[in-house]
mmCIF file of C-alpha atoms in Angstrom:
data_model
loop_
_atom_site.group_PDB
_atom_site.id
_atom_site.type_symbol
_atom_site.label_atom_id
_atom_site.label_comp_id
_atom_site.label_asym_id
_atom_site.label_seq_id
_atom_site.Cartn_x
_atom_site.Cartn_y
_atom_site.Cartn_z
ATOM 1 C CA MET R 1 150.243 25.663 137.098
ATOM 2 C CA GLU R 2 152.878 27.487 134.985
ATOM 3 C CA LEU R 3 152.835 28.551 131.288
ATOM 4 C CA ARG R 4 156.037 26.519 130.957
ATOM 5 C CA GLN R 5 154.366 23.305 132.049
ATOM 6 C CA LEU R 6 151.604 23.880 129.485
ATOM 7 C CA GLU R 7 154.022 24.558 126.858
ATOM 8 C CA TYR R 8 155.880 21.320 127.625
ATOM 9 C CA PHE R 9 152.500 19.442 127.777
ATOM 10 C CA VAL R 10 151.429 20.635 124.297
ATOM 11 C CA ALA R 11 154.919 19.646 122.968
ATOM 12 C CA VAL R 12 154.620 16.190 124.173
ATOM 13 C CA ALA R 13 151.162 15.821 123.099
ATOM 14 C CA HIS R 14 152.025 17.060 119.467
ATOM 15 C CA GLU R 15 155.253 14.970 119.131
ATOM 16 C CA LYS R 16 153.848 11.962 121.152
ATOM 17 C CA SER R 17 157.283 11.611 122.556
ATOM 18 C CA PHE R 18 159.205 13.213 125.539
ATOM 19 C CA THR R 19 162.443 13.083 123.462
ATOM 20 C CA LEU R 20 161.050 14.677 120.527
ATOM 21 C CA ALA R 21 159.293 17.243 122.590
ATOM 22 C CA ALA R 22 162.765 18.085 124.486
ATOM 23 C CA LYS R 23 164.267 18.376 121.060
ATOM 24 C CA ARG R 24 161.522 20.789 119.842
ATOM 25 C CA LEU R 25 161.839 22.975 122.859
ATOM 26 C CA HIS R 26 165.571 22.768 123.042
ATOM 27 C CA VAL R 27 165.723 21.593 126.444
ATOM 28 C CA VAL R 28 166.857 18.300 128.055
ATOM 29 C CA GLN R 29 164.470 15.447 128.491
ATOM 30 C CA SER R 30 164.502 15.425 132.111
ATOM 31 C CA ALA R 31 163.307 18.952 132.347
ATOM 32 C CA VAL R 32 160.172 17.935 130.140
ATOM 33 C CA SER R 33 159.481 14.928 132.309
ATOM 34 C CA ALA R 34 159.685 16.989 135.493
ATOM 35 C CA ALA R 35 157.340 19.510 134.126
ATOM 36 C CA ILE R 36 154.771 17.101 133.161
ATOM 37 C CA ALA R 37 155.098 15.284 136.347
ATOM 38 C CA ALA R 38 154.562 18.568 138.331
ATOM 39 C CA LEU R 39 151.598 19.311 136.229
ATOM 40 C CA GLU R 40 150.101 15.941 136.692
ATOM 41 C CA LYS R 41 150.743 16.308 140.597
ATOM 42 C CA ASP R 42 149.164 19.709 140.580
ATOM 43 C CA LEU R 43 146.029 18.470 138.506
ATOM 44 C CA LYS R 44 145.791 15.110 140.260
ATOM 45 C CA VAL R 45 145.344 13.340 137.074
ATOM 46 C CA THR R 46 147.570 11.086 134.646
ATOM 47 C CA LEU R 47 147.960 13.132 131.418
ATOM 48 C CA PHE R 48 149.898 10.518 129.258
ATOM 49 C CA GLU R 49 149.998 6.813 128.994
ATOM 50 C CA ARG R 50 153.573 5.854 128.705
ATOM 51 C CA ASN R 51 155.309 2.687 127.428
ATOM 52 C CA ALA R 52 158.385 1.706 125.559
ATOM 53 C CA GLN R 53 156.681 2.210 122.219
ATOM 54 C CA ARG R 54 154.375 5.144 122.634
ATOM 55 C CA VAL R 55 153.174 8.157 124.429
ATOM 56 C CA VAL R 56 149.480 8.899 124.212
ATOM 57 C CA LEU R 57 147.060 11.231 125.872
ATOM 58 C CA THR R 58 144.703 9.878 128.577
ATOM 59 C CA GLU R 59 141.070 11.070 128.647
ATOM 60 C CA ALA R 60 142.211 13.887 130.892
ATOM 61 C CA GLY R 61 145.083 14.810 128.718
ATOM 62 C CA ALA R 62 142.774 15.063 125.792
ATOM 63 C CA ALA R 63 140.467 17.186 127.683
ATOM 64 C CA LEU R 64 143.214 19.555 128.913
ATOM 65 C CA LEU R 65 144.947 19.916 125.308
ATOM 66 C CA PRO R 66 142.355 22.422 123.745
ATOM 67 C CA GLU R 67 142.239 24.486 127.087
ATOM 68 C CA ALA R 68 146.208 24.548 127.055
ATOM 69 C CA LEU R 69 146.296 25.650 123.444
ATOM 70 C CA ALA R 70 143.618 28.383 124.331
ATOM 71 C CA VAL R 71 145.772 29.574 127.170
ATOM 72 C CA GLN R 72 148.771 29.828 124.573
ATOM 73 C CA ASP R 73 146.734 31.680 122.134
ATOM 74 C CA ALA R 74 145.691 34.205 124.802
ATOM 75 C CA VAL R 75 149.354 34.630 125.724
ATOM 76 C CA GLN R 76 150.072 35.061 121.999
ATOM 77 C CA GLY R 77 147.304 37.557 121.688
ATOM 78 C CA ALA R 78 149.018 39.694 124.334
ATOM 79 C CA ARG R 79 152.312 39.633 122.316
ATOM 80 C CA ASP R 80 150.494 40.388 119.144
ATOM 81 C CA VAL R 81 149.056 43.714 120.622
ATOM 82 C CA VAL R 82 152.594 44.625 121.591
ATOM 83 C CA ASP R 83 154.261 43.462 118.282
ATOM 84 C CA GLU R 84 151.665 45.361 116.040
ATOM 85 C CA LEU R 85 152.856 48.492 117.845
ATOM 86 C CA GLY R 86 156.478 47.798 117.161
ATOM 87 C CA SER R 87 158.168 45.516 114.610
ATOM 88 C CA GLY R 88 154.839 43.943 113.133
ATOM 89 C CA LEU R 89 153.229 40.399 113.505
ATOM 90 C CA ARG R 90 155.268 37.763 114.846
ATOM 91 C CA GLY R 91 154.850 33.902 115.396
ATOM 92 C CA ARG R 92 153.907 30.883 113.451
ATOM 93 C CA VAL R 93 150.827 29.689 111.522
ATOM 94 C CA ARG R 94 150.586 25.927 110.642
ATOM 95 C CA VAL R 95 148.088 25.156 107.885
ATOM 96 C CA ALA R 96 146.837 21.815 106.814
ATOM 97 C CA MET R 97 146.023 21.978 103.129
ATOM 98 C CA LEU R 98 144.020 19.702 100.634
ATOM 99 C CA GLY R 99 145.991 18.300 97.951
ATOM 100 C CA GLY R 100 145.336 19.702 94.482
ATOM 101 C CA LEU R 101 142.663 22.140 95.804
ATOM 102 C CA ALA R 102 142.372 24.550 92.918
ATOM 103 C CA LEU R 103 139.570 26.313 94.445
ATOM 104 C CA VAL R 104 141.890 28.457 96.574
ATOM 105 C CA ASP R 105 145.035 30.007 95.052
ATOM 106 C CA LEU R 106 147.299 29.030 98.176
ATOM 107 C CA PRO R 107 150.523 29.728 96.485
ATOM 108 C CA ALA R 108 149.274 33.313 95.898
ATOM 109 C CA VAL R 109 148.108 33.447 99.501
ATOM 110 C CA ALA R 110 151.411 32.224 100.848
ATOM 111 C CA GLY R 111 153.438 34.713 98.727
ATOM 112 C CA VAL R 112 151.300 37.682 99.676
ATOM 113 C CA PHE R 113 151.285 36.848 103.307
ATOM 114 C CA ARG R 114 155.121 36.181 103.462
ATOM 115 C CA ALA R 115 155.709 39.674 101.706
ATOM 116 C CA ARG R 116 153.377 41.319 104.264
ATOM 117 C CA HIS R 117 154.425 39.548 107.311
ATOM 118 C CA PRO R 118 158.044 38.525 107.081
ATOM 119 C CA GLY R 119 158.232 37.968 110.793
ATOM 120 C CA VAL R 120 155.528 35.190 110.766
ATOM 121 C CA GLU R 121 156.620 31.562 110.001
ATOM 122 C CA LEU R 122 154.144 30.347 107.577
ATOM 123 C CA GLN R 123 154.277 26.408 107.543
ATOM 124 C CA LEU R 124 151.841 24.577 104.930
ATOM 125 C CA ARG R 125 151.516 20.834 104.626
ATOM 126 C CA VAL R 126 149.132 18.114 103.065
ATOM 127 C CA GLU R 127 147.889 15.157 105.142
ATOM 128 C CA SER R 128 147.830 11.841 103.177
ATOM 129 C CA THR R 129 144.303 11.204 104.225
ATOM 130 C CA GLY R 130 142.666 14.405 102.963
ATOM 131 C CA SER R 131 139.967 16.017 105.143
ATOM 132 C CA ALA R 132 139.946 13.224 107.627
ATOM 133 C CA GLY R 133 143.547 13.613 108.276
ATOM 134 C CA ASN R 134 143.389 17.521 108.505
ATOM 135 C CA LEU R 135 140.414 17.210 110.998
ATOM 136 C CA ALA R 136 142.472 14.747 113.079
ATOM 137 C CA ALA R 137 145.370 17.374 112.952
ATOM 138 C CA LEU R 138 143.288 20.228 114.087
ATOM 139 C CA LEU R 139 141.808 18.286 117.017
ATOM 140 C CA ALA R 140 145.275 17.164 118.203
ATOM 141 C CA GLY R 141 146.506 20.654 117.918
ATOM 142 C CA ASP R 142 148.984 19.724 115.257
ATOM 143 C CA CYS R 143 147.797 22.599 113.149
ATOM 144 C CA ASP R 144 146.355 26.019 113.753
ATOM 145 C CA VAL R 145 143.940 26.216 110.630
ATOM 146 C CA ALA R 146 142.907 23.520 108.271
ATOM 147 C CA PHE R 147 140.978 23.263 105.039
ATOM 148 C CA LEU R 148 138.356 20.679 105.090
ATOM 149 C CA ALA R 149 136.095 19.429 102.294
ATOM 150 C CA LEU R 150 132.689 18.586 103.954
ATOM 151 C CA ALA R 151 129.410 17.144 102.912
ATOM 152 C CA GLY R 152 127.734 18.143 106.246
ATOM 153 C CA PRO R 153 128.290 20.400 109.052
ATOM 154 C CA PRO R 154 131.829 20.606 110.601
ATOM 155 C CA HIS R 155 132.888 18.559 113.832
ATOM 156 C CA ARG R 156 131.192 20.124 117.017
ATOM 157 C CA ASP R 157 134.547 21.014 118.245
ATOM 158 C CA VAL R 158 135.465 23.108 115.142
ATOM 159 C CA THR R 159 134.341 26.567 113.765
ATOM 160 C CA GLY R 160 134.590 26.907 110.250
ATOM 161 C CA TRP R 161 133.947 29.485 107.400
ATOM 162 C CA GLU R 162 132.416 28.019 104.127
ATOM 163 C CA LEU R 163 134.348 29.186 101.206
ATOM 164 C CA VAL R 164 132.673 27.566 98.191
ATOM 165 C CA ARG R 165 130.057 24.852 97.283
ATOM 166 C CA VAL R 166 131.447 22.408 94.838
ATOM 167 C CA PRO R 167 128.853 19.969 92.892
ATOM 168 C CA ASN R 168 130.563 16.973 90.993
ATOM 169 C CA VAL R 169 129.785 15.793 87.569
ATOM 170 C CA LEU R 170 130.730 12.718 85.848
ATOM 171 C CA ALA R 171 133.695 12.809 83.606
ATOM 172 C CA VAL R 172 134.319 10.193 80.857
ATOM 173 C CA PRO R 173 136.819 9.650 78.236
ATOM 174 C CA VAL R 174 135.778 11.175 74.698
ATOM 175 C CA GLY R 175 135.440 7.676 73.210
ATOM 176 C CA HIS R 176 133.336 6.313 76.065
ATOM 177 C CA ARG R 177 130.095 4.662 75.500
ATOM 178 C CA LEU R 178 128.337 7.320 77.412
ATOM 179 C CA ALA R 179 130.187 10.214 75.984
ATOM 180 C CA ARG R 180 127.446 11.521 73.610
ATOM 181 C CA ARG R 181 124.804 11.531 76.412
ATOM 182 C CA ARG R 182 124.290 14.677 78.549
ATOM 183 C CA GLN R 183 122.870 12.792 81.504
ATOM 184 C CA VAL R 184 123.017 9.291 82.873
ATOM 185 C CA THR R 185 121.589 7.344 85.838
ATOM 186 C CA LEU R 186 123.404 5.631 88.729
ATOM 187 C CA ALA R 187 122.398 2.223 87.096
ATOM 188 C CA ASP R 188 124.231 3.272 83.906
ATOM 189 C CA LEU R 189 127.291 3.232 85.998
ATOM 190 C CA ALA R 190 126.954 -0.044 87.597
ATOM 191 C CA ASP R 191 129.756 -1.791 85.607
ATOM 192 C CA GLU R 192 132.137 1.086 85.245
ATOM 193 C CA SER R 193 135.646 1.252 86.533
ATOM 194 C CA PHE R 194 136.030 4.382 88.609
ATOM 195 C CA VAL R 195 139.173 6.902 89.208
ATOM 196 C CA ASP R 196 138.525 8.094 92.642
ATOM 197 C CA PHE R 197 140.153 9.505 95.741
ATOM 198 C CA PRO R 198 141.371 7.488 98.831
ATOM 199 C CA PRO R 199 139.243 6.679 101.982
ATOM 200 C CA GLY R 200 139.178 9.910 104.123
ATOM 201 C CA PHE R 201 138.635 12.297 101.120
ATOM 202 C CA THR R 202 135.303 13.886 101.251
ATOM 203 C CA ASN R 203 134.683 13.385 97.359
ATOM 204 C CA ARG R 204 135.142 9.630 97.989
ATOM 205 C CA ALA R 205 132.862 9.551 100.972
ATOM 206 C CA VAL R 206 129.998 11.414 99.147
ATOM 207 C CA ALA R 207 130.202 9.040 95.982
ATOM 208 C CA ASP R 208 130.557 5.913 98.256
ATOM 209 C CA GLN R 209 127.223 7.000 100.249
ATOM 210 C CA VAL R 210 125.269 7.731 96.955
ATOM 211 C CA PHE R 211 126.161 4.358 95.317
ATOM 212 C CA GLU R 212 125.759 2.314 98.437
ATOM 213 C CA ALA R 213 122.328 3.814 99.239
ATOM 214 C CA ALA R 214 121.366 2.795 95.612
ATOM 215 C CA GLY R 215 122.579 -0.671 96.303
ATOM 216 C CA ILE R 216 125.303 -0.234 93.470
ATOM 217 C CA ALA R 217 128.968 -1.439 94.286
ATOM 218 C CA ARG R 218 131.570 0.427 92.600
ATOM 219 C CA HIS R 219 134.737 -0.858 91.186
ATOM 220 C CA ILE R 220 137.601 1.536 92.022
ATOM 221 C CA ALA R 221 140.382 1.121 89.466
ATOM 222 C CA VAL R 222 142.634 3.917 90.595
ATOM 223 C CA GLU R 223 142.845 6.232 93.672
ATOM 224 C CA VAL R 224 144.470 9.470 93.360
ATOM 225 C CA ALA R 225 145.009 12.519 95.638
ATOM 226 C CA GLY R 226 144.423 15.272 93.274
ATOM 227 C CA VAL R 227 141.628 16.275 90.698
ATOM 228 C CA ASP R 228 144.341 16.947 87.974
ATOM 229 C CA ASP R 229 145.533 13.188 88.097
ATOM 230 C CA ALA R 230 142.036 12.019 88.148
ATOM 231 C CA ALA R 231 141.186 13.786 85.006
ATOM 232 C CA ALA R 232 144.463 12.591 83.360
ATOM 233 C CA PHE R 233 143.471 8.932 84.078
ATOM 234 C CA VAL R 234 140.024 9.565 82.697
ATOM 235 C CA ARG R 235 141.425 11.058 79.611
ATOM 236 C CA ASN R 236 143.609 8.044 79.075
ATOM 237 C CA GLU R 237 140.520 5.820 79.331
ATOM 238 C CA VAL R 238 141.449 4.083 82.633
ATOM 239 C CA GLY R 239 138.042 4.852 84.148
ATOM 240 C CA VAL R 240 135.390 7.415 84.854
ATOM 241 C CA ALA R 241 135.357 9.740 87.721
ATOM 242 C CA LEU R 242 133.316 12.173 89.794
ATOM 243 C CA LEU R 243 134.847 15.398 89.684
ATOM 244 C CA PRO R 244 134.233 19.250 90.154
ATOM 245 C CA GLU R 245 132.976 20.698 86.931
ATOM 246 C CA TYR R 246 135.988 23.206 86.776
ATOM 247 C CA ALA R 247 138.379 20.182 86.844
ATOM 248 C CA VAL R 248 136.551 18.558 83.758
ATOM 249 C CA GLN R 249 136.613 21.999 81.982
ATOM 250 C CA LEU R 250 140.412 22.086 82.452
ATOM 251 C CA ALA R 251 141.067 18.564 81.349
ATOM 252 C CA GLY R 252 140.715 19.438 77.681
ATOM 253 C CA ASP R 253 138.950 17.818 74.653
ATOM 254 C CA GLY R 254 139.737 14.314 75.783
ATOM 255 C CA VAL R 255 137.251 14.334 78.518
ATOM 256 C CA ARG R 256 133.417 14.668 78.413
ATOM 257 C CA MET R 257 131.099 16.029 81.216
ATOM 258 C CA LEU R 258 127.827 14.507 82.103
ATOM 259 C CA ARG R 259 125.144 14.994 84.676
ATOM 260 C CA VAL R 260 124.046 12.179 86.989
ATOM 261 C CA GLU R 261 120.271 12.230 87.223
ATOM 262 C CA GLY R 262 118.986 13.348 90.496
ATOM 263 C CA GLN R 263 122.513 13.718 92.077
ATOM 264 C CA THR R 264 124.894 16.581 92.523
ATOM 265 C CA PHE R 265 127.573 14.776 94.631
ATOM 266 C CA GLU R 266 127.949 18.403 96.281
ATOM 267 C CA TRP R 267 130.539 19.116 98.969
ATOM 268 C CA SER R 268 131.823 22.319 100.309
ATOM 269 C CA VAL R 269 135.280 23.721 101.153
ATOM 270 C CA HIS R 270 135.670 25.000 104.648
ATOM 271 C CA LEU R 271 138.279 26.924 106.467
ATOM 272 C CA ALA R 272 138.404 25.635 110.107
ATOM 273 C CA MET R 273 139.968 26.034 113.406
ATOM 274 C CA LEU R 274 139.241 24.706 116.902
ATOM 275 C CA ARG R 275 136.237 26.280 118.495
ATOM 276 C CA LYS R 276 137.981 26.873 121.772
ATOM 277 C CA ARG R 277 141.060 28.523 120.256
ATOM 278 C CA ARG R 278 141.314 32.402 119.771
ATOM 279 C CA PRO R 279 142.899 33.226 116.477
ATOM 280 C CA SER R 280 146.083 35.093 116.715
ATOM 281 C CA ALA R 281 146.657 38.184 114.713
ATOM 282 C CA ALA R 282 148.656 36.254 112.196
ATOM 283 C CA VAL R 283 146.066 33.613 111.864
ATOM 284 C CA GLN R 284 143.451 36.252 111.214
ATOM 285 C CA ALA R 285 145.608 37.944 108.600
ATOM 286 C CA LEU R 286 145.902 34.737 106.789
ATOM 287 C CA LEU R 287 142.165 33.996 106.985
ATOM 288 C CA GLY R 288 141.578 37.539 105.322
ATOM 289 C CA LEU R 289 143.979 36.525 102.576
ATOM 290 C CA VAL R 290 142.312 33.223 101.813
ATOM 291 C CA MET R 291 139.059 34.815 101.589
ATOM 292 C CA GLN R 292 140.260 37.021 98.799
ATOM 293 C CA HIS R 293 141.871 34.242 96.926
ATOM 294 C CA VAL R 294 138.812 31.894 96.773
ATOM 295 C CA ARG R 295 138.407 30.799 92.981
ATOM 296 C CA LEU R 296 134.669 30.701 92.492
ATOM 297 C CA LEU R 297 132.837 28.296 90.310
ATOM 298 C CA ASP R 298 132.375 30.828 87.428
ATOM 299 C CA GLY R 299 136.136 30.987 87.122
ATOM 300 C CA THR R 300 136.478 34.253 88.868
ATOM 301 C CA VAL R 301 138.641 34.910 92.017
ATOM 302 C CA ALA R 302 137.121 36.692 95.204
ATOM 303 C CA GLY R 303 139.203 39.735 95.732
ATOM 304 C CA ALA R 304 141.024 39.694 92.321
ATOM 305 C CA ASP R 305 140.908 43.365 91.991
ATOM 306 C CA LEU R 306 142.250 43.901 95.553
ATOM 307 C CA HIS R 307 145.069 41.509 94.749
ATOM 308 C CA GLN R 308 145.969 43.195 91.669
ATOM 309 C CA ARG R 309 146.068 46.682 93.259
ATOM 310 C CA ASN R 310 148.478 45.035 95.690
#
């Protein structure tokens, strides 16, 4: 088994295509096919199911992927040691973000990181299916670090750092029939239209579970990907929404905040990576910056004084 074979294997697993993997690696497709065939012969297994439409990992391929990534991480770690003695950090860090996540000042994180580590390529992207998409990307090796909104413990193959816990409150338009109340029950909301997030978003999953347990079917009028958009729809009387308290406070005078009796709809933001992967020096540098830029629920930012000094 050679490092080159593992590199080609990871590329095909990520791209789900021998052609795209070859383009990514800047080699001819026959070289990729030959490397995978040699690896399969050496391991005496089939790593990919191939047909005209798709290339997917077999069970053996899925088992090999985290190990191959771990080997790549170990090699990168050796390079990091040398780089730190010379020209500074090198490499690439791919981050799966959560859309509209104001609880972490990611633009500031990215700006500081790139200023400090110009030799590292930082790639940030948003998955359309929220935390479910981020977790899938992490498990497939398509990103190095992912932000996950969780209502329970992380996936068994993931290690995570809890950044902040976020209780949700009910947001209603200022002219709503419930707007003068401080607290409502789930039954009070049985006939309401909701502004919510798409399936795959933890906010949505938590709310669905609570209402389903209470035997109440919700009507979802609008699905949005960010809390700012949700608050705007509430302000314009399209529906009510379960949102983080900070988002309601920022929404202005057109939205009122109410508690739901006996419910917090709480979830937490985690920064996660695969348990079997060794974080590179670049990933460790990014993790440290994220911890300094967490926006706490009292409105303060962790590490704000340090950020101002830098």
